[in-house]
DNA sequence: GTGAAAGCGCTAACAC
DNA sequence: GTGTTAGCGCTTTCAC
């Protein structure tokens, strides 16, 4: 049978209050009493029941994370990094996967806000902020991760998307490229919008052709890049910007399969969702935009605990910066 | 303020029992009463408190998953697939990441078995079954995932490792390869042990040189393959088997960087942790061992719910089979 | 320095 | 067909 705090109290010859205070360090307990309590705990093999505790205190010591795609290494790494921080602070992480499906996100929001978690990290797939907001109880701690909305209602942690795209397009133009194609992610996402806006701005500023047919959208899943690539090649692009890591790695492989070599045959700018030595083997000869993925996860963890533990703290919109690493031309060195 | 079941009962003019039975469909309630109850719920915006409920019933509707590396796509996909099944059954998934660290696994076991979850999926990094077993309370529902121990104490879901390795080594031998190198994962894991055993058996059966220096171990993290590869090349291997997907993809990229082309220069057998069209671009010219990753996740989900919801069910050790897809020689067709 | 006891929100046995 | 109520295991106020 289950061992409860009263069993411990009885065996130790003290009250349940004392046992509770002893294990939680929440008021003074004499050394002698402590000893008796711990001894009883050992003898009975007592473990405090987490759900009774969270029921009583209202704190679950658990954060929920609504993600669009766990199997995507970008989110896998963010999750890892957030979990790492949260577990060090004594919190657990509940994962809910939406597969970029808005209904699934709604369901998960409803479930997770119903007393299951203390706060929520959301990398939302919603097109409409209202739709998201409507499901969040007033005052519920939320941090938007990676994907934001143009409102100040919740804290957010994201990555600057404008600058690296703008820079990379300018650089392509400077190299003499005139027909720069771009493959974005889902059009409804803030990340995609910002990236496409940066592309448009740079194209205009550099005096490039404004050809809307060079702007295509994938769905960030693995198989969405090749058809876009085929169309861009048809349309005579001399360079391509791929706005998302998974699609980018598929792009490189797909082009290689067609005998098209990056840099030699076609200039490529590619988002990279993680930064490791190993992946440099894939990404040579490609201009890379490297997102600070681990920092993003950690920052998300920090922010949500701020919200949860210090509700008086102001909202914070934190924007991390990606590194832009153009493939070095002869005589150039790397830049961040 | 928090709206409770009594608020609803009061407004609807019924008892809390009726409200509870109404929302849970747990005894007959007249249509009329139902209407009143739901109306009151809507008016007050009532949501049942999940932690009160699980405290009362003892069911958390939550499964824990202890994983060695969330950011590895192999586990990412297993998690996705398990979560998919579990959420459809009304369960949540708590993730704990160990980064292949045994102490972290111990900590997580202690935390998760203390009334937080109804059952536990474990892809253990332990070297010793006792060490794992000691932390699991008697009768606690557990399913071992991917990595097993030679005991019948818990249900398990894993992948057959022996046969595909054995077959692939034989095939290399048949192609005239004499010095076949192999890179395994962490030596303590069951998966690694089985794969290396299969390699040894096949090498012996095919009359190959038994050179222990051709057996190397990585740690399944990204950067562990290259040093192993360097050593195997030094030692004059004419073919290499890589026992883990992440290391395998790095292997291909690394060799390419050295100007070594699979098949033409060196035969390669490679575990692939997922099966998608996209990744075929990477894996052409390589003999692939494709693990049924999604099935593994789903099966893990099914098994743990069996344990949780039908404790009388017998233990089950389920072994899924990998597909072996040799790179087709001229005139050959694919095989599974 | 410690104890007694209320009560968190819900479910379910028992009663009618 | 519905109501009353005990009590899950814990924390915490109030009391001494």
XYZ file of C-alpha atoms (C1' of nucleotides) in Angstrom:
704
model
C 0.000 0.000 0.000
C 0.822 3.613 -0.433
C 2.890 5.170 2.337
C 1.592 8.581 3.345
C 2.875 11.417 5.385
C 0.766 10.291 8.347
C 2.454 6.912 8.354
C 5.757 8.689 8.607
C 4.472 11.025 11.303
C 3.135 8.126 13.354
C 6.329 6.101 13.144
C 8.482 9.115 13.927
C 6.211 10.114 16.799
C 5.654 13.624 15.453
C 2.860 15.467 13.655
C 2.316 15.524 9.925
C 3.097 19.229 10.028
C 6.554 18.492 11.300
C 7.174 15.873 8.658
C 6.046 18.266 5.975
C 8.180 21.088 7.291
C 11.142 18.795 7.595
C 11.119 17.568 4.038
C 10.363 20.987 2.644
C 12.684 23.008 4.851
C 9.877 25.348 5.516
C 10.231 26.079 9.186
C 12.711 25.311 11.906
C 12.902 21.696 13.016
C 15.331 20.558 15.672
C 18.156 18.296 14.604
C 16.825 15.554 16.778
C 13.366 15.607 15.280
C 14.776 15.791 11.783
C 16.714 12.643 12.438
C 13.623 10.780 13.625
C 11.668 11.926 10.601
C 14.280 10.931 8.060
C 14.730 7.630 9.763
C 11.029 6.901 9.518
C 11.037 7.973 5.885
C 13.832 5.572 5.090
C 12.240 2.727 6.946
C 8.941 3.110 5.183
C 10.365 4.054 1.827
C 8.174 7.112 1.784
C 7.957 9.337 -1.294
C 5.743 12.401 -1.183
C 2.935 12.116 -3.677
C 3.477 14.684 -6.392
C -0.141 15.026 -7.349
C -1.398 15.527 -3.825
C 1.254 18.132 -3.410
C 0.445 20.006 -6.558
C -3.231 19.780 -5.855
C -2.696 21.343 -2.505
C -0.240 24.036 -3.523
C -1.582 24.762 -6.964
C 1.953 24.507 -8.351
C 2.571 21.669 -10.727
C 6.245 22.242 -11.300
C 5.528 21.456 -14.898
C 5.718 23.521 -18.051
C 3.912 22.627 -21.263
C 5.468 23.110 -24.655
C 3.299 23.228 -27.741
C 5.492 22.493 -30.743
C 4.687 22.232 -34.429
C 6.994 19.295 -35.136
C 8.999 17.371 -32.573
C 10.756 15.261 -35.150
C 12.240 18.359 -36.744
C 15.698 18.793 -35.310
C 15.175 22.541 -34.968
C 12.429 22.007 -32.432
C 14.080 18.918 -31.033
C 17.044 21.046 -30.098
C 14.928 23.841 -28.667
C 13.066 21.305 -26.566
C 16.271 19.728 -25.394
C 17.693 23.027 -24.404
C 14.535 24.191 -22.645
C 14.184 20.877 -20.829
C 17.742 21.132 -19.747
C 17.153 24.461 -18.087
C 13.771 23.592 -16.645
C 14.815 20.294 -15.144
C 17.714 22.043 -13.456
C 15.129 24.320 -11.838
C 13.037 21.374 -10.711
C 10.457 21.563 -13.458
C 9.125 18.943 -15.837
C 8.270 19.448 -19.477
C 5.128 18.221 -21.154
C 5.281 18.089 -24.915
C 2.364 18.520 -27.254
C 2.900 18.187 -30.975
C 0.643 19.954 -33.449
C 2.169 18.920 -36.774
C 1.384 22.476 -37.907
C -2.301 21.812 -37.434
C -4.362 24.608 -35.893
C -7.089 22.363 -34.508
C -4.532 20.241 -32.741
C -3.066 23.369 -31.265
C -6.468 24.405 -29.961
C -7.086 21.037 -28.370
C -3.719 21.084 -26.709
C -4.209 24.594 -25.423
C -7.455 23.611 -23.807
C -5.994 20.523 -22.208
C -2.810 22.079 -20.973
C -4.318 25.188 -19.477
C -6.783 23.123 -17.434
C -4.614 22.835 -14.376
C -1.984 20.573 -15.856
C 0.918 22.961 -16.150
C 2.111 26.147 -14.503
C 2.947 27.811 -17.765
C 3.094 27.290 -21.463
C 5.710 27.678 -24.143
C 4.096 27.985 -27.545
C 5.626 27.815 -30.990
C 2.290 28.504 -32.517
C 1.062 27.473 -35.920
C -1.943 29.788 -35.701
C -2.660 32.262 -38.445
C -4.606 34.490 -36.146
C -3.577 35.810 -32.771
C -7.170 36.052 -31.571
C -7.690 32.382 -32.099
C -4.729 31.610 -29.896
C -5.458 34.265 -27.331
C -9.060 33.182 -26.891
C -7.929 29.871 -25.446
C -5.547 31.240 -22.888
C -7.115 31.974 -19.506
C -6.482 35.483 -18.236
C -3.208 35.705 -16.399
C -1.986 32.319 -17.514
C 1.800 32.421 -17.982
C 2.687 32.075 -21.653
C 5.829 32.634 -23.657
C 5.718 32.616 -27.434
C 8.700 30.821 -28.882
C 10.251 31.453 -32.287
C 6.945 32.491 -33.818
C 5.405 35.704 -32.608
C 2.468 37.901 -33.361
C 2.566 41.643 -33.637
C 1.162 42.166 -30.163
C 2.638 42.899 -26.788
C 0.295 40.687 -24.875
C 2.731 37.871 -24.135
C 6.443 37.586 -23.618
C 8.287 36.129 -26.537
C 11.648 34.710 -27.454
C 12.498 34.709 -31.105
C 15.222 35.106 -33.657
C 15.820 38.099 -35.859
C 14.834 37.095 -39.351
C 15.083 40.315 -41.267
C 18.719 41.181 -41.101
C 20.393 37.944 -42.213
C 18.064 37.528 -45.173
C 18.494 41.130 -46.187
C 22.240 40.854 -45.969
C 22.434 37.624 -47.846
C 20.290 38.883 -50.686
C 22.440 42.003 -50.964
C 25.500 39.866 -51.085
C 24.080 37.698 -53.832
C 23.275 40.849 -55.771
C 26.797 42.122 -55.259
C 28.078 38.886 -56.728
C 26.098 39.690 -59.828
C 23.048 37.494 -59.219
C 19.896 38.949 -60.767
C 17.227 36.293 -60.408
C 17.166 35.279 -56.782
C 14.517 32.740 -55.856
C 13.281 32.172 -52.320
C 11.515 29.313 -50.622
C 9.726 30.314 -47.444
C 7.940 28.245 -44.829
C 4.217 28.332 -44.158
C 3.000 31.749 -45.322
C 0.942 32.384 -42.196
C 3.901 32.261 -39.815
C 5.609 35.373 -38.528
C 9.000 33.889 -39.324
C 8.070 33.403 -42.949
C 6.526 36.828 -43.264
C 9.587 38.554 -41.874
C 11.905 36.628 -44.111
C 9.937 37.291 -47.238
C 9.642 40.967 -46.310
C 13.414 41.144 -45.906
C 13.850 39.503 -49.282
C 11.509 41.991 -50.931
C 13.180 44.943 -49.286
C 16.645 43.820 -50.247
C 15.613 43.008 -53.797
C 14.138 46.484 -54.155
C 17.096 48.226 -52.541
C 19.574 46.364 -54.720
C 17.667 47.112 -57.871
C 16.802 43.500 -58.672
C 13.906 42.313 -60.787
C 10.775 42.166 -58.661
C 9.374 38.902 -59.888
C 6.727 37.527 -57.545
C 6.949 34.136 -59.223
C 10.359 33.709 -57.620
C 8.746 33.627 -54.166
C 7.516 30.174 -53.228
C 6.289 28.646 -50.001
C 6.902 25.180 -48.580
C 5.405 23.671 -45.479
C 8.698 23.070 -43.654
C 8.216 19.352 -43.880
C 10.760 17.248 -45.655
C 9.134 16.730 -48.982
C 8.059 20.228 -49.750
C 11.314 21.609 -51.116
C 11.872 19.628 -54.355
C 8.749 20.808 -56.211
C 9.582 24.408 -55.321
C 13.126 23.904 -56.540
C 11.938 22.489 -59.829
C 9.814 25.527 -60.426
C 12.543 27.971 -59.489
C 14.984 26.276 -61.824
C 12.419 26.406 -64.609
C 12.049 30.095 -64.007
C 15.720 30.625 -64.520
C 16.947 31.507 -61.030
C 20.645 32.072 -60.658
C 20.495 31.733 -56.899
C 18.128 30.480 -54.233
C 17.449 31.359 -50.614
C 15.930 28.577 -48.507
C 14.283 29.841 -45.362
C 14.167 26.762 -43.229
C 16.723 24.193 -42.145
C 15.031 20.951 -43.009
C 14.071 22.157 -46.453
C 17.580 23.509 -46.904
C 19.277 20.210 -46.238
C 16.916 18.473 -48.603
C 17.627 21.163 -51.163
C 21.332 20.520 -51.144
C 20.821 16.793 -51.517
C 18.206 17.223 -54.210
C 20.331 19.560 -56.280
C 23.305 17.290 -55.949
C 21.145 14.466 -57.277
C 20.436 16.584 -60.335
C 24.105 17.268 -60.846
C 23.780 20.868 -59.723
C 26.591 21.887 -57.445
C 26.118 24.762 -55.016
C 28.253 27.798 -55.714
C 29.629 26.441 -58.987
C 26.253 26.155 -60.681
C 23.865 27.983 -58.432
C 24.360 30.189 -55.416
C 22.547 28.994 -52.327
C 21.682 30.692 -49.075
C 20.460 28.335 -46.448
C 19.038 28.528 -42.971
C 20.749 26.097 -40.663
C 18.845 25.133 -37.584
C 21.765 24.033 -35.528
C 25.423 24.644 -35.432
C 27.687 21.663 -35.240
C 30.985 20.771 -36.734
C 29.488 17.726 -38.331
C 26.998 19.553 -40.452
C 29.612 21.788 -41.923
C 30.352 18.933 -44.253
C 26.977 19.375 -45.808
C 26.964 23.078 -45.887
C 30.225 23.914 -47.496
C 29.831 26.104 -50.542
C 26.626 27.533 -49.198
C 25.938 30.835 -47.479
C 24.553 29.877 -44.103
C 22.245 31.624 -41.691
C 22.813 29.975 -38.377
C 20.102 30.320 -35.786
C 21.005 30.301 -32.108
C 18.800 27.333 -31.404
C 20.088 26.286 -28.035
C 20.039 29.834 -26.770
C 16.467 30.070 -27.963
C 15.438 27.036 -25.925
C 17.221 28.189 -22.841
C 15.820 31.699 -23.114
C 12.363 30.244 -23.505
C 12.848 28.238 -20.323
C 14.091 31.283 -18.449
C 11.253 33.479 -19.601
C 8.504 31.079 -18.713
C 9.877 30.593 -15.216
C 10.004 34.346 -14.813
C 6.348 34.508 -15.723
C 5.466 31.637 -13.446
C 7.479 32.509 -10.397
C 7.482 36.298 -10.567
C 4.150 37.328 -11.995
C 4.945 40.945 -11.251
C 7.755 40.927 -13.800
C 7.065 42.859 -16.978
C 6.574 41.179 -20.314
C 9.697 40.834 -22.346
C 10.172 40.396 -26.052
C 13.564 38.910 -26.522
C 15.028 38.750 -29.999
C 18.177 36.742 -30.544
C 20.334 37.269 -33.570
C 21.289 34.714 -36.169
C 24.794 34.547 -37.490
C 25.282 35.095 -41.203
C 28.135 32.999 -42.561
C 28.685 33.527 -46.217
C 30.750 30.912 -47.968
C 34.141 32.570 -48.042
C 35.245 33.770 -51.463
C 38.943 33.593 -52.117
C 40.583 36.193 -49.928
C 37.619 36.713 -47.605
C 37.268 35.695 -44.021
C 34.167 34.655 -42.099
C 31.827 37.183 -40.532
C 29.189 37.032 -37.872
C -11.249 33.532 -8.992
C -11.224 29.885 -9.742
C -14.580 28.418 -10.701
C -15.215 25.092 -9.016
C -17.683 22.330 -9.418
C -19.723 23.672 -6.505
C -20.168 26.996 -8.234
C -21.575 25.157 -11.188
C -23.780 22.990 -8.983
C -25.135 26.017 -7.175
C -25.915 27.949 -10.338
C -27.507 24.927 -12.001
C -29.487 24.135 -8.878
C -28.155 20.577 -8.642
C -25.608 18.720 -6.537
C -21.916 18.471 -7.251
C -22.407 14.764 -7.826
C -24.734 15.483 -10.686
C -22.340 17.941 -12.224
C -19.523 15.463 -11.932
C -21.574 12.649 -13.396
C -22.747 14.868 -16.185
C -19.351 15.925 -17.380
C -17.912 12.457 -16.960
C -20.826 10.483 -18.356
C -20.587 8.257 -15.383
C -24.206 7.716 -14.488
C -27.559 8.542 -15.988
C -28.527 12.207 -15.968
C -31.812 13.412 -17.451
C -31.657 15.536 -20.548
C -33.169 18.424 -18.707
C -30.619 18.385 -15.922
C -27.790 17.982 -18.375
C -28.932 21.119 -20.127
C -28.963 23.107 -16.914
C -25.529 21.864 -15.991
C -23.944 22.668 -19.317
C -25.573 26.039 -19.321
C -24.114 26.850 -15.946
C -20.712 25.593 -17.094
C -20.800 27.891 -20.096
C -21.921 30.858 -18.102
C -19.199 30.471 -15.539
C -16.518 29.328 -17.956
C -15.876 26.323 -15.767
C -13.012 23.946 -16.512
C -12.489 20.941 -14.268
C -9.188 21.155 -12.462
C -6.934 18.439 -13.782
C -4.799 18.150 -10.708
C -7.705 17.861 -8.311
C -9.092 15.191 -10.535
C -5.923 13.184 -10.789
C -5.303 13.558 -7.113
C -8.722 12.159 -6.400
C -8.675 9.337 -8.934
C -5.027 8.474 -8.797
C -4.894 8.543 -12.599
C -2.746 11.239 -14.110
C -3.468 10.520 -17.738
C 0.170 11.150 -18.309
C 3.015 8.941 -19.473
C 6.667 9.749 -18.929
C 9.312 9.070 -21.528
C 12.950 8.887 -20.550
C 15.033 9.427 -23.673
C 18.778 9.545 -24.209
C 18.743 12.397 -26.733
C 15.695 14.361 -27.800
C 17.565 16.320 -30.419
C 18.452 13.114 -32.247
C 15.909 12.635 -34.981
C 15.650 8.927 -34.223
C 14.248 9.640 -30.783
C 12.452 12.733 -31.980
C 10.486 10.578 -34.355
C 9.790 7.904 -31.753
C 8.533 10.570 -29.383
C 6.378 12.113 -32.052
C 4.855 8.821 -32.919
C 4.266 7.813 -29.299
C 2.769 11.199 -28.483
C 0.528 10.895 -31.445
C -0.927 7.663 -30.184
C -1.076 8.684 -26.553
C -2.760 12.013 -27.157
C -5.391 10.260 -29.229
C -6.078 8.142 -26.141
C -6.334 11.186 -23.928
C -2.864 10.967 -22.432
C -0.100 13.507 -22.121
C 3.580 12.870 -22.543
C 6.282 14.113 -20.208
C 9.766 14.083 -21.653
C 12.958 13.627 -19.712
C 16.270 13.799 -21.503
C 19.330 11.986 -20.158
C 21.952 12.826 -22.779
C 23.180 9.250 -22.301
C 24.028 10.048 -18.713
C 23.199 7.389 -16.120
C 22.917 9.758 -13.181
C 20.439 11.882 -15.049
C 18.454 8.779 -15.787
C 18.379 7.907 -12.104
C 17.194 11.357 -11.117
C 14.471 11.275 -13.704
C 13.318 7.843 -12.649
C 12.971 9.001 -9.085
C 11.045 12.112 -10.055
C 8.734 10.520 -12.548
C 7.753 7.536 -10.458
C 6.739 9.770 -7.546
C 3.124 10.140 -8.551
C 3.687 12.230 -11.642
C 2.879 9.744 -14.353
C 0.832 6.594 -14.769
C 3.554 4.754 -16.586
C 7.005 5.103 -18.024
C 8.612 4.537 -21.393
C 12.347 4.121 -21.031
C 15.059 4.103 -23.665
C 17.631 3.447 -21.029
C 21.279 4.363 -21.097
C 22.047 2.143 -18.105
C 24.788 -0.431 -18.289
C 23.237 -2.490 -15.564
C 19.678 -3.698 -15.310
C 19.777 -3.774 -11.511
C 20.565 -0.114 -11.369
C 17.497 0.662 -13.430
C 15.259 -1.853 -11.731
C 16.124 -0.660 -8.248
C 14.483 2.684 -8.947
C 11.211 1.365 -10.246
C 8.554 0.829 -7.561
C 7.030 -2.645 -7.577
C 4.175 -2.881 -10.012
C 4.908 0.406 -11.700
C 4.033 0.180 -15.404
C 7.167 0.340 -17.512
C 7.959 -0.397 -21.127
C 11.544 -0.543 -22.326
C 11.929 1.100 -25.701
C 14.574 0.277 -28.300
C 17.124 -0.730 -25.690
C 16.424 -3.844 -23.690
C 18.078 -5.994 -21.090
C 18.182 -9.734 -21.132
C 15.398 -10.065 -18.583
C 11.703 -10.691 -18.792
C 10.787 -8.335 -16.017
C 9.328 -5.555 -18.166
C 7.573 -5.358 -21.477
C 9.710 -4.086 -24.291
C 9.459 -2.807 -27.803
C 12.591 -2.988 -29.866
C 14.032 -3.577 -33.282
C 15.791 -6.674 -34.499
C 19.442 -5.787 -34.832
C 21.065 -9.094 -35.589
C 19.604 -10.051 -38.910
C 20.168 -6.910 -40.990
C 23.766 -6.560 -39.864
C 24.464 -10.223 -40.462
C 22.970 -10.040 -43.928
C 24.751 -6.887 -44.889
C 28.127 -8.208 -43.827
C 27.531 -11.386 -45.817
C 26.649 -9.339 -48.813
C 29.775 -7.255 -48.517
C 31.779 -10.461 -48.316
C 30.035 -11.788 -51.378
C 31.063 -8.667 -53.221
C 34.629 -9.543 -52.409
C 35.180 -7.253 -49.448
C 37.711 -8.676 -46.974
C 38.361 -5.921 -44.453
C 35.019 -4.766 -43.155
C 35.158 -2.128 -40.445
C 32.288 -1.389 -38.093
C 31.386 1.606 -35.946
C 29.005 0.796 -33.123
C 27.249 3.010 -30.624
C 27.900 3.066 -26.883
C 29.305 -0.364 -26.007
C 27.077 -0.805 -22.977
C 23.815 -0.668 -24.918
C 21.934 -3.768 -25.955
C 21.535 -2.435 -29.470
C 25.271 -2.056 -29.873
C 26.005 -5.451 -28.395
C 23.597 -7.199 -30.724
C 24.928 -5.446 -33.758
C 28.523 -6.177 -32.976
C 27.667 -9.791 -32.232
C 25.971 -10.069 -35.610
C 29.024 -8.591 -37.265
C 31.309 -11.066 -35.554
C 29.099 -14.002 -36.429
C 28.839 -13.013 -40.062
C 32.545 -12.328 -40.359
C 33.290 -15.763 -38.969
C 30.692 -17.511 -41.102
C 31.917 -15.817 -44.253
C 35.526 -16.658 -43.521
C 36.685 -13.064 -43.154
C 39.733 -11.895 -41.229
C 38.810 -11.560 -37.577
C 40.530 -8.305 -36.792
C 39.311 -6.764 -33.544
C 40.897 -3.459 -34.481
C 38.212 -3.055 -37.133
C 35.548 -2.782 -34.420
C 35.204 0.739 -33.084
C 32.660 2.448 -30.858
C 31.218 5.940 -31.083
C 28.868 7.626 -28.681
C 26.038 8.207 -31.155
C 26.519 11.933 -30.913
C 27.365 13.879 -34.011
C 31.048 14.302 -33.651
C 32.053 10.803 -32.777
C 32.153 9.275 -36.250
C 35.039 11.105 -37.962
C 37.843 9.933 -35.638
C 36.597 6.357 -35.982
C 36.523 6.705 -39.738
C 40.057 8.020 -39.837
C 41.267 5.014 -37.918
C 39.368 2.539 -40.060
C 40.755 4.070 -43.233
C 44.258 3.900 -41.788
C 43.709 0.250 -41.089
C 42.897 -0.420 -44.689
C 39.194 -1.182 -44.584
C 37.545 -1.821 -47.899
C 34.068 -1.333 -46.464
C 32.431 0.100 -43.352
C 29.254 -0.613 -41.426
C 27.900 2.303 -39.385
C 25.478 1.212 -36.690
C 23.613 4.384 -35.974
C 21.796 6.905 -38.100
C 23.273 10.167 -36.933
C 26.814 8.827 -37.182
C 25.965 7.380 -40.578
C 24.833 10.650 -42.063
C 27.930 12.362 -40.751
C 29.994 9.536 -42.188
C 28.698 10.087 -45.686
C 29.336 13.805 -45.496
C 32.764 13.345 -43.962
C 33.896 10.860 -46.583
C 32.601 13.061 -49.340
C 34.674 15.888 -47.899
C 37.741 13.659 -48.204
C 36.900 12.849 -51.803
C 35.872 9.312 -50.948
C 32.726 8.313 -52.760
C 30.535 5.553 -51.363
C 30.363 2.427 -53.474
C 32.975 3.617 -55.952
C 35.759 3.922 -53.402
C 34.441 2.265 -50.302
C 31.371 0.169 -49.631
C 29.161 1.539 -46.918
C 26.361 -0.002 -44.893
C 24.401 2.497 -42.930
C 21.645 2.495 -40.371
C 18.957 4.970 -41.276
C 16.767 6.135 -38.450
C 13.849 7.240 -40.523
C 12.458 6.527 -43.879
C 11.556 9.428 -46.062
C 11.827 10.161 -49.712
C 13.936 13.166 -49.014
C 16.713 11.336 -47.323
C 17.147 8.971 -50.186
C 19.156 11.708 -51.801
C 21.774 11.290 -49.149
C 21.738 7.588 -49.029
C 22.092 6.621 -52.631
C 25.001 4.319 -53.215
C 24.847 3.019 -49.691
C 23.367 -0.197 -48.307
C 20.728 0.950 -45.880
C 19.224 -0.638 -42.810
C 15.977 1.138 -42.245
C 14.483 0.978 -38.795
C 10.716 1.134 -38.381
C 10.925 4.183 -36.179
C 7.347 5.340 -36.283
C 6.066 1.861 -35.647
C 8.415 1.673 -32.696
C 6.949 4.808 -31.156
C 3.418 3.745 -31.735
C 4.034 0.272 -30.368
C 5.648 1.809 -27.305
C 2.555 3.915 -26.750
C 0.270 0.935 -27.150
C 2.253 -1.224 -24.797
C 2.439 1.288 -22.007
C -1.287 1.890 -22.113
C -1.828 -1.848 -21.935
C 0.273 -1.943 -18.811
C -1.471 1.052 -17.323
C -5.044 0.248 -18.141
C -5.014 -3.536 -18.040
C -2.559 -4.524 -15.332
C -3.635 -8.134 -15.696
C -2.206 -8.298 -19.216
C 0.949 -10.357 -19.555
C 4.309 -8.815 -20.318
C 5.158 -8.649 -23.953
C 8.494 -8.366 -25.687
C 7.797 -7.021 -29.109
C 10.549 -7.042 -31.686
C 10.042 -5.160 -34.915
C 12.120 -5.874 -37.943
C 14.299 -3.459 -39.862
C 14.323 -3.453 -43.621
C 17.610 -4.158 -45.346
C 17.930 -2.209 -48.574
C 21.154 -2.905 -50.338
C 22.155 -0.406 -52.979
C 20.991 -2.174 -56.109
C 23.750 -3.543 -58.293
C 23.078 -3.516 -62.011
C 20.346 -6.035 -62.691
C 19.213 -6.397 -59.065
C 15.997 -5.227 -57.528
C 15.320 -3.995 -53.993
C 14.584 -6.382 -51.162
C 13.069 -6.066 -47.724
C 10.023 23.899 18.515
C 5.841 21.460 17.563
C 0.806 20.026 16.969
C -4.228 20.140 15.522
C -6.992 20.580 12.035
C -9.015 22.847 7.975
C -9.443 22.379 3.380
C -7.566 22.435 -1.731
C -11.584 20.349 -5.964
C -13.044 16.441 -7.176
C -15.211 11.487 -7.369
C -17.953 7.837 -5.880
C -20.154 5.044 -2.309
C -24.325 5.149 -0.213
C -28.831 6.697 0.456
C -33.376 7.802 -1.084
C -32.832 10.350 -11.351
C -30.448 12.904 -7.907
C -28.337 14.420 -3.379
C -25.070 14.002 0.778
C -20.828 13.517 2.151
C -16.299 11.275 3.156
C -11.928 11.596 1.987
C -7.735 11.301 -1.517
C -2.347 13.318 0.761
C -0.633 17.187 1.443
C 0.458 22.222 3.183
C -0.250 25.792 6.223
C -2.629 28.785 9.593
C -3.301 29.281 14.119
C -2.336 28.042 18.571
C 0.605 26.921 22.386
